[in-house]
Coordinates of C-alpha atoms and ligand atoms in Angstrom, one line a residue:
M1113 CA 25.4 -13.7 -18.7
E1114 CA 28.5 -11.8 -18.0
F1115 CA 29.3 -8.5 -17.0
T1116 CA 32.8 -6.9 -16.7
K1117 CA 33.0 -4.8 -13.1
E1118 CA 33.7 -1.8 -15.6
E1119 CA 30.0 -2.4 -17.6
L1120 CA 28.6 -3.2 -14.3
L1121 CA 30.0 0.4 -12.6
E1122 CA 29.1 2.2 -15.9
I1123 CA 25.3 0.9 -15.5
V1124 CA 25.2 2.0 -11.6
S1125 CA 26.4 5.4 -12.3
N1126 CA 22.7 6.0 -14.5
F1127 CA 21.4 5.8 -11.0
N1128 CA 20.7 8.2 -8.5
L1129 CA 23.4 7.4 -5.3
G1130 CA 22.8 11.4 -3.8
D1131 CA 26.1 11.9 -3.0
S1132 CA 27.8 8.6 -3.2
H1133 CA 29.4 6.8 -6.6
A1134 CA 29.9 3.2 -6.6
T1135 CA 33.6 1.7 -6.3
E1136 CA 32.6 -2.5 -6.0
I1137 CA 30.2 -4.6 -7.4
V1138 CA 30.6 -7.9 -5.6
P1139 CA 27.8 -10.2 -6.5
L1140 CA 25.0 -11.3 -3.7
G1141 CA 22.5 -14.4 -2.7
N1142 CA 21.5 -17.3 -3.8
G1143 CA 18.0 -16.4 -5.5
L1144 CA 16.2 -18.5 -9.0
I1145 CA 15.1 -15.7 -10.7
N1146 CA 16.7 -12.4 -11.1
V1147 CA 20.9 -11.7 -11.0
T1148 CA 21.8 -9.3 -7.6
W1149 CA 24.5 -7.6 -6.8
Y1150 CA 26.0 -5.4 -3.7
V1151 CA 27.4 -2.4 -4.5
E1152 CA 29.9 -0.2 -2.4
T1153 CA 30.0 3.3 -2.9
N1154 CA 32.5 6.0 -1.3
T1155 CA 30.5 7.1 2.0
H1156 CA 28.5 4.3 4.7
R1157 CA 26.1 4.1 1.9
K1158 CA 25.4 0.6 0.4
Y1159 CA 23.5 -1.1 -2.5
V1160 CA 21.4 -3.6 -4.4
L1161 CA 21.5 -3.9 -8.3
Q1162 CA 19.4 -6.3 -9.7
L1163 CA 19.7 -7.7 -13.5
I1164 CA 15.8 -8.0 -14.3
N1165 CA 14.7 -11.4 -15.2
T1166 CA 12.1 -10.1 -18.1
T1167 CA 12.1 -13.9 -19.3
V1168 CA 9.5 -14.4 -16.4
F1169 CA 8.9 -10.9 -15.8
P1170 CA 8.3 -9.7 -19.1
N1171 CA 5.8 -5.8 -18.1
V1172 CA 9.0 -4.3 -15.5
E1173 CA 6.5 -1.3 -15.7
Q1174 CA 4.1 -2.7 -14.1
L1175 CA 7.0 -4.8 -12.2
M1176 CA 7.9 -2.1 -9.9
N1177 CA 5.0 0.0 -9.8
N1178 CA 3.6 -2.9 -7.5
I1179 CA 7.1 -2.7 -5.8
S1180 CA 6.9 1.1 -5.5
Y1181 CA 3.2 1.1 -3.9
V1182 CA 3.6 -1.3 -2.3
S1183 CA 6.8 -0.4 0.2
D1184 CA 5.5 3.2 -0.1
M1185 CA 2.4 2.3 1.5
L1186 CA 4.7 0.0 4.4
Y1187 CA 6.7 2.5 5.2
E1188 CA 3.3 4.5 5.6
K1189 CA 2.8 2.1 8.1
G1190 CA 6.4 2.8 9.6
M1191 CA 7.8 -0.4 8.3
I1192 CA 11.2 -0.9 7.1
S1193 CA 11.0 -1.9 2.7
L1194 CA 12.6 -2.0 -0.3
N1195 CA 14.1 1.6 -1.0
I1196 CA 13.8 1.7 -4.8
A1197 CA 16.8 4.4 -5.5
R1198 CA 15.8 6.3 -8.8
T1199 CA 17.7 6.6 -11.9
N1200 CA 19.2 10.1 -12.9
D1201 CA 16.2 11.3 -14.9
G1202 CA 13.8 9.4 -11.9
K1203 CA 12.9 6.4 -13.3
L1204 CA 12.0 3.2 -11.4
Y1205 CA 14.4 0.8 -13.5
F1206 CA 17.4 1.3 -16.1
K1207 CA 16.9 -0.2 -19.7
Y1208 CA 20.0 -1.2 -21.1
K1209 CA 20.7 -2.3 -24.3
D1210 CA 18.1 -5.1 -24.0
L1211 CA 18.6 -5.6 -20.3
Y1212 CA 16.3 -3.8 -17.6
F1213 CA 18.0 -3.0 -14.2
R1214 CA 16.7 -2.1 -11.1
T1215 CA 18.8 -0.5 -7.2
Y1216 CA 17.7 -0.8 -4.2
R1217 CA 19.4 0.5 -0.7
Y1218 CA 21.3 -2.2 0.6
I1219 CA 19.2 -2.9 4.0
S1220 CA 22.4 -3.1 6.3
D1221 CA 22.9 -5.0 9.5
T1222 CA 20.8 -7.5 8.1
I1223 CA 21.8 -11.2 7.4
S1224 CA 19.2 -13.6 4.9
V1225 CA 19.4 -17.6 5.4
D1226 CA 19.0 -20.0 3.4
S1227 CA 18.1 -22.6 6.5
T1228 CA 18.2 -22.4 10.2
D1229 CA 16.8 -23.9 13.3
D1230 CA 17.2 -21.0 15.4
L1231 CA 14.1 -21.3 16.4
A1232 CA 13.9 -17.3 17.4
I1233 CA 14.2 -16.6 13.6
I1234 CA 11.7 -19.1 13.2
E1235 CA 8.8 -17.3 14.9
A1236 CA 10.1 -13.7 14.2
A1237 CA 9.8 -14.6 10.2
G1238 CA 5.7 -15.9 10.7
N1239 CA 5.2 -13.1 12.7
Y1240 CA 6.5 -11.0 10.3
L1241 CA 4.2 -12.2 7.7
G1242 CA 1.6 -11.8 9.8
Q1243 CA 2.5 -8.8 10.6
F1244 CA 2.5 -8.1 6.4
H1245 CA -0.6 -9.5 5.4
M1246 CA -2.3 -7.2 8.2
A1247 CA -0.6 -4.1 7.1
L1248 CA -1.5 -4.4 3.4
N1249 CA -4.9 -5.4 4.4
D1250 CA -6.4 -2.1 3.8
I1251 CA -4.4 -1.5 1.0
D1252 CA -6.3 -0.1 -2.8
V1253 CA -6.2 -3.5 -4.8
T1254 CA -6.4 -2.3 -8.0
K1255 CA -3.5 -0.6 -8.0
I1256 CA -1.6 -3.7 -7.6
S1257 CA -1.1 -5.6 -11.3
D1258 CA -0.7 -9.3 -12.0
T1259 CA 2.7 -9.4 -12.6
I1260 CA 2.1 -13.2 -13.3
K1261 CA -1.1 -14.1 -14.0
D1262 CA -1.9 -17.4 -12.2
F1263 CA 1.6 -17.3 -10.1
H1264 CA -0.4 -20.1 -7.6
N1265 CA -3.0 -21.5 -9.7
T1266 CA -2.1 -24.6 -9.0
P1267 CA -4.9 -26.3 -10.7
K1268 CA -3.6 -23.8 -13.9
R1269 CA 0.0 -25.1 -12.7
F1270 CA -1.0 -28.9 -13.2
E1271 CA -2.6 -28.2 -16.6
K1272 CA 0.7 -27.2 -17.7
F1273 CA 2.5 -29.9 -15.5
I1274 CA 0.5 -32.1 -17.6
N1275 CA 1.6 -30.2 -20.3
D1276 CA 4.8 -30.7 -19.8
V1277 CA 5.0 -33.9 -19.4
E1278 CA 3.4 -34.2 -23.2
T1279 CA 5.8 -32.1 -24.7
G1280 CA 8.5 -32.8 -22.8
N1281 CA 12.4 -34.6 -23.0
K1282 CA 11.0 -37.9 -23.6
E1283 CA 14.5 -39.4 -21.8
R1284 CA 13.8 -37.1 -18.7
M1285 CA 10.1 -38.4 -18.7
Q1286 CA 11.1 -42.5 -18.6
E1287 CA 14.0 -41.2 -15.9
A1288 CA 11.0 -39.2 -13.5
K1289 CA 8.4 -41.9 -14.5
E1290 CA 7.8 -42.7 -10.8
E1291 CA 7.7 -39.0 -9.7
I1292 CA 5.7 -38.7 -12.6
D1293 CA 3.3 -41.0 -11.6
F1294 CA 3.0 -39.8 -8.0
L1295 CA 2.4 -36.4 -8.9
M1296 CA -0.3 -37.0 -10.9
S1297 CA -2.6 -38.8 -8.5
F1298 CA -2.7 -34.6 -6.8
K1299 CA -4.7 -33.5 -9.8
D1300 CA -7.6 -33.2 -8.0
K1301 CA -6.7 -32.7 -4.9
V1302 CA -4.9 -28.9 -5.9
N1303 CA -8.2 -26.8 -6.3
E1304 CA -9.6 -25.4 -2.9
V1305 CA -7.9 -22.4 -2.4
E1306 CA -8.4 -21.2 -6.2
K1307 CA -12.2 -22.4 -5.8
G1308 CA -12.9 -20.8 -2.2
L1309 CA -10.7 -17.5 -3.9
K1310 CA -13.8 -17.7 -7.1
E1311 CA -16.3 -18.3 -4.8
G1312 CA -15.6 -15.9 -2.4
Y1313 CA -15.1 -17.7 1.2
I1314 CA -11.0 -17.4 0.9
P1315 CA -10.9 -13.3 1.0
K1316 CA -8.6 -12.2 -1.7
R1317 CA -5.2 -9.6 -0.3
V1318 CA -1.8 -8.6 -1.6
T1319 CA -0.3 -10.9 -0.9
H1320 CA 4.0 -11.8 -1.3
N1321 CA 4.0 -15.2 -2.7
D1322 CA 7.6 -16.2 -2.4
T1323 CA 7.6 -16.5 0.9
K1324 CA 10.9 -18.8 1.2
L1325 CA 12.8 -18.1 4.1
N1326 CA 16.3 -16.6 1.6
N1327 CA 13.7 -13.5 1.0
Y1328 CA 13.0 -11.9 5.2
L1329 CA 16.2 -9.6 6.4
F1330 CA 16.6 -10.5 10.2
N1331 CA 18.6 -7.7 12.4
T1332 CA 22.4 -9.7 12.7
I1333 CA 21.6 -8.8 16.4
T1334 CA 18.1 -8.7 17.6
K1335 CA 17.3 -11.7 15.1
K1336 CA 14.1 -9.7 14.4
A1337 CA 12.4 -9.7 11.4
V1338 CA 13.1 -6.3 9.5
C1339 CA 11.5 -6.9 6.5
L1340 CA 11.0 -9.2 3.3
I1341 CA 12.3 -7.9 0.3
D1342 CA 12.1 -10.1 -3.4
F1343 CA 8.6 -8.5 -4.0
D1344 CA 8.2 -9.2 -7.7
T1345 CA 5.8 -11.0 -7.3
I1346 CA 3.0 -9.2 -4.8
M1347 CA 0.0 -9.3 -5.9
V1348 CA -3.3 -10.3 -5.1
S1349 CA -3.7 -13.5 -4.2
S1350 CA -4.3 -15.9 -1.2
A1351 CA -2.9 -15.4 1.9
L1352 CA -2.7 -19.3 2.3
Y1353 CA -0.2 -19.6 -0.2
D1354 CA 2.2 -17.3 1.4
F1355 CA 2.5 -19.6 4.6
G1356 CA 1.6 -22.7 2.8
D1357 CA 5.2 -21.7 0.6
A1358 CA 7.2 -20.1 3.9
T1359 CA 6.6 -23.7 5.5
R1360 CA 7.4 -26.3 2.9
Y1361 CA 10.4 -24.6 2.8
L1362 CA 11.1 -23.8 5.4
C1363 CA 10.8 -26.5 7.8
N1364 CA 12.6 -28.3 5.4
K1365 CA 16.0 -27.4 6.5
A1366 CA 18.2 -29.5 4.9
G1367 CA 17.2 -27.2 2.0
E1368 CA 15.2 -27.2 -1.8
S1369 CA 18.3 -28.9 -3.8
E1370 CA 19.5 -31.4 -1.0
T1371 CA 20.1 -34.6 -3.1
D1372 CA 19.9 -37.2 0.3
L1373 CA 16.3 -37.8 0.5
D1374 CA 17.1 -39.3 4.5
K1375 CA 18.1 -35.7 5.2
V1376 CA 14.9 -34.5 3.6
Y1377 CA 11.5 -34.9 5.9
F1378 CA 9.5 -32.0 7.6
D1379 CA 10.0 -30.7 11.0
L1380 CA 7.3 -30.5 13.2
N1381 CA 9.7 -28.2 15.6
L1382 CA 10.9 -25.7 12.8
Y1383 CA 6.5 -25.3 11.6
E1384 CA 5.3 -24.7 15.6
P1385 CA 7.4 -21.5 16.0
Y1386 CA 6.7 -20.3 12.4
A1387 CA 2.6 -21.0 13.1
R1388 CA 2.6 -19.2 16.6
G1389 CA 4.4 -16.2 15.3
Y1390 CA 2.2 -16.4 12.1
L1391 CA -1.4 -17.0 13.8
E1392 CA -0.2 -14.7 16.8
K1393 CA -1.5 -11.7 13.9
G1394 CA -3.2 -14.3 11.5
K1395 CA -6.2 -15.1 14.2
I1396 CA -6.9 -11.4 14.3
F1397 CA -7.7 -10.8 10.1
L1398 CA -8.0 -14.4 8.9
N1399 CA -11.5 -16.3 8.7
K1400 CA -12.7 -19.2 9.9
K1401 CA -11.8 -21.3 6.5
E1402 CA -8.5 -20.0 5.8
I1403 CA -7.4 -21.2 9.3
E1404 CA -8.7 -24.4 8.5
L1405 CA -7.1 -24.6 4.9
L1406 CA -3.4 -23.9 7.0
P1407 CA -2.6 -27.3 7.4
Y1408 CA -3.7 -27.8 4.1
S1409 CA -1.5 -24.9 2.5
S1410 CA 2.5 -26.5 3.4
L1411 CA 1.1 -29.7 1.2
L1412 CA -0.4 -27.6 -1.3
M1413 CA 3.1 -25.7 -2.1
A1414 CA 4.9 -28.6 -1.5
I1415 CA 3.6 -30.2 -5.0
E1416 CA 3.1 -26.8 -6.0
L1417 CA 6.9 -27.1 -6.2
S1418 CA 6.6 -30.3 -7.2
I1419 CA 4.7 -29.9 -10.6
R1420 CA 6.8 -26.9 -11.1
F1421 CA 10.9 -28.0 -10.8
L1422 CA 10.3 -31.6 -12.4
G1423 CA 8.3 -30.1 -14.9
D1424 CA 10.9 -27.6 -15.5
Y1425 CA 12.8 -30.8 -16.5
L1426 CA 11.0 -32.0 -18.7
Q1427 CA 11.2 -28.4 -20.7
N1428 CA 14.9 -28.8 -20.7
D1429 CA 15.4 -26.4 -17.3
V1430 CA 13.9 -22.9 -19.2
Y1431 CA 12.5 -21.4 -15.9
F1432 CA 14.7 -22.2 -12.5
K1433 CA 18.5 -21.5 -12.8
I1434 CA 20.6 -25.0 -12.2
R1435 CA 23.8 -25.0 -11.5
Y1436 CA 23.9 -29.1 -12.4
E1437 CA 22.0 -31.0 -15.4
K1438 CA 19.6 -32.8 -13.0
E1439 CA 18.9 -29.7 -10.1
N1440 CA 15.9 -29.1 -11.3
L1441 CA 14.6 -32.8 -11.1
D1442 CA 16.5 -33.6 -7.3
R1443 CA 14.7 -30.6 -6.8
A1444 CA 11.1 -32.5 -7.3
R1445 CA 11.9 -35.7 -6.0
N1446 CA 13.5 -33.5 -2.4
Q1447 CA 9.7 -31.5 -2.4
I1448 CA 8.2 -34.7 -2.9
K1449 CA 9.4 -35.9 0.2
V1450 CA 8.1 -33.0 2.0
A1451 CA 5.2 -33.5 0.7
K1452 CA 5.3 -37.2 1.1
D1453 CA 6.5 -36.1 4.9
I1454 CA 3.7 -33.3 5.7
I1455 CA 0.8 -36.2 5.0
S1456 CA 2.3 -38.6 7.5
K1457 CA 2.4 -35.8 9.3
T1458 CA -1.1 -34.1 9.4
D1459 CA -2.6 -34.7 12.7
Q1460 CA 0.1 -33.7 14.3
I1461 CA 0.4 -30.0 11.7
K1462 CA -3.7 -29.4 13.0
N1463 CA -3.4 -29.6 16.4
I1464 CA -1.0 -27.1 16.3
V1465 CA -2.7 -24.7 14.5
N1466 CA -5.6 -25.5 16.8
K1467 CA -3.5 -24.7 19.3
Y1468 CA -2.2 -21.3 18.0
S1469 CA -5.8 -20.0 16.3
K1470 CA -7.9 -20.1 19.5
Ligands
ADP1671 P1 16.0 -13.4 -6.2 O1 14.5 -13.1 -7.1 O2 16.6 -13.6 -7.5 O3 15.4 -14.8 -5.6 P2 16.5 -11.2 -4.7 O4 15.6 -10.1 -4.5 O5 15.8 -12.4 -3.6 O6 16.0 -12.3 -6.1 O7 18.0 -11.5 -4.1 C1 18.2 -12.0 -3.5 C2 19.1 -12.1 -2.4 O8 20.1 -10.9 -2.8 C3 18.3 -12.0 -0.8 O9 18.2 -13.0 -0.9 C4 19.6 -10.7 -0.4 O10 20.1 -12.4 0.8 C5 20.1 -10.4 -0.7 N1 19.5 -8.8 -0.8 C6 18.7 -8.7 -2.4 N2 17.7 -6.8 -1.8 C7 18.1 -6.6 -0.6 C8 18.8 -5.5 0.0 N3 17.5 -4.3 -0.4 N4 19.1 -5.4 0.8 C9 20.6 -6.4 1.0 N5 20.7 -7.9 0.9 C10 19.3 -8.1 -0.1
GN1_1672 C1 11.9 -18.4 -7.2 O1 13.3 -15.6 -7.1 P1 13.3 -16.1 -5.8 O2 15.2 -17.3 -5.6 O3 13.1 -15.9 -4.4 C2 10.6 -18.9 -7.4 C3 9.7 -19.5 -6.3 C4 9.8 -20.4 -5.5 C5 11.4 -20.8 -5.5 C6 12.0 -22.1 -5.6 C7 8.9 -15.7 -9.3 O4 12.6 -17.8 -6.0 O5 8.5 -19.3 -6.9 O6 8.9 -21.2 -5.1 O7 12.1 -20.0 -6.7 N1 10.1 -17.3 -7.4 C8 9.0 -17.7 -9.3 O8 12.9 -21.4 -4.9 O9 9.3 -18.9 -9.8
MG1673 MG1 15.1 -14.4 -3.7

C-alpha cells in the first residue's frame, strides 16, 4: 500500500501531538506485520505512525486496549513503555477509510537492531525480558484479550500446517518436500508447553509473544535495554514462548532471511549471555517446570517459525511480508537449520540453563 507524504501528514494531523505538528514522515524499521513511519515535528518531539495490519489483528479496539493497559502498568512500575498519542477526540486509534492508524511517542536515543554480537546488548535484552515478565506478574489477566487466538499454541499451529500442506500450492509442495517431511516428524514433539498450561503446572503469564531482537530498544550510549515495543501480541500465555522466540532469533546472528545456510547456526556464545541475563530475574519467579523446559523452548519456537513460514509459502504468502518470491521458503529453511543445530547442542544448552538457574 502506497501513501503520499501529504496523505500521511493529513492522517497524523488527526492525532493530538500537543503543541507540535508533523513536518516530515519517513519509513521506519523492518517489521513483518505493520507499516511504520517516523514522524518529525516542528519541536523536539518525534512520533511513530503505524498502519495496523487488520488482517492479522482484526479487533483493533481490543488490541489497543491491551497495549494501553500494559503500558500504563509498566509506567506505574517506573519502567519506560510505549506511549500512545491519542486522536484529537481521545481515541487510541484513527480510522481512515478502511484503515486503522495509531501513533506512539518516538522513544529517542535508542536503537533497535536486527542482530548483534555485542554480548552486553544481548545480556541486557535477556535481563530486560526477565524484568518485563516480573513487572507483569501481578497484572489482572482478565483485562487482557487474545488478539490472535492460539498464537503460540504449537499443536494448533501444527494442525494448520498440515492443512496448509494439504490445500497448498502443488508446485511449491514438490519443491519443499524434504522440508515438509522433516517438519512432520515433530508432530508429536510440540505439545509440552500447551499441556503444561492446560494442566496448570506451567503458569499462565502476561507475556509479549514476539520477542525477536528488533522489538527491543536499547539506549544508544549505555546499551542498556530501554523497553520492549511491538505490543500487538501481548497476551496471556507462557514465559517459555518469549524466551524460546528471543533465543531462536538472536542466536542465529545471520538472521532469518539468510539463504547461505552455512552461515546459519545457533550460537551458544550468544545464548549464554541472554540466558544469564534472563535467569538473573527468572530464577526468582519461574517455577521448576518452566526452568526445566527453557532449553526445549528454543527448539519449539524454531519449529513453530519453520511451520509458519513454510505454511505461508505453500499458501502463496498470505501472511508474512516478503521482498522476493521465495523468501518464506528461505526463512523456513533457515529456521530448520537453526532447529537442527539446537538439537545437536542440547546438552550444552541444558548446562547453560543449569548454571544460571541455581
Ligand atoms: P512490526 O509489528 O511491523 O514489527 P514494530 O512495532 O516492531 O512493527 O515497529 C517496527 C520498527 O519501528 C521497530 O523495530 C523499531 O525500529 C521502530 N519503532 C517502532 N515503535 C517505536 C517507538 N515507539 N520508538 C522508536 N522506534 C520505534
Ligand atoms: C512477525 O511483527 P514482527 O515482524 O515483529 C510475527 C512473529 C514472528 C516474526 C518472524 C504478529 O513479527 O510472530 O516471529 O514476524 N508477528 C506476528 O520474523 O505474527
Ligand atoms: Mg516488530
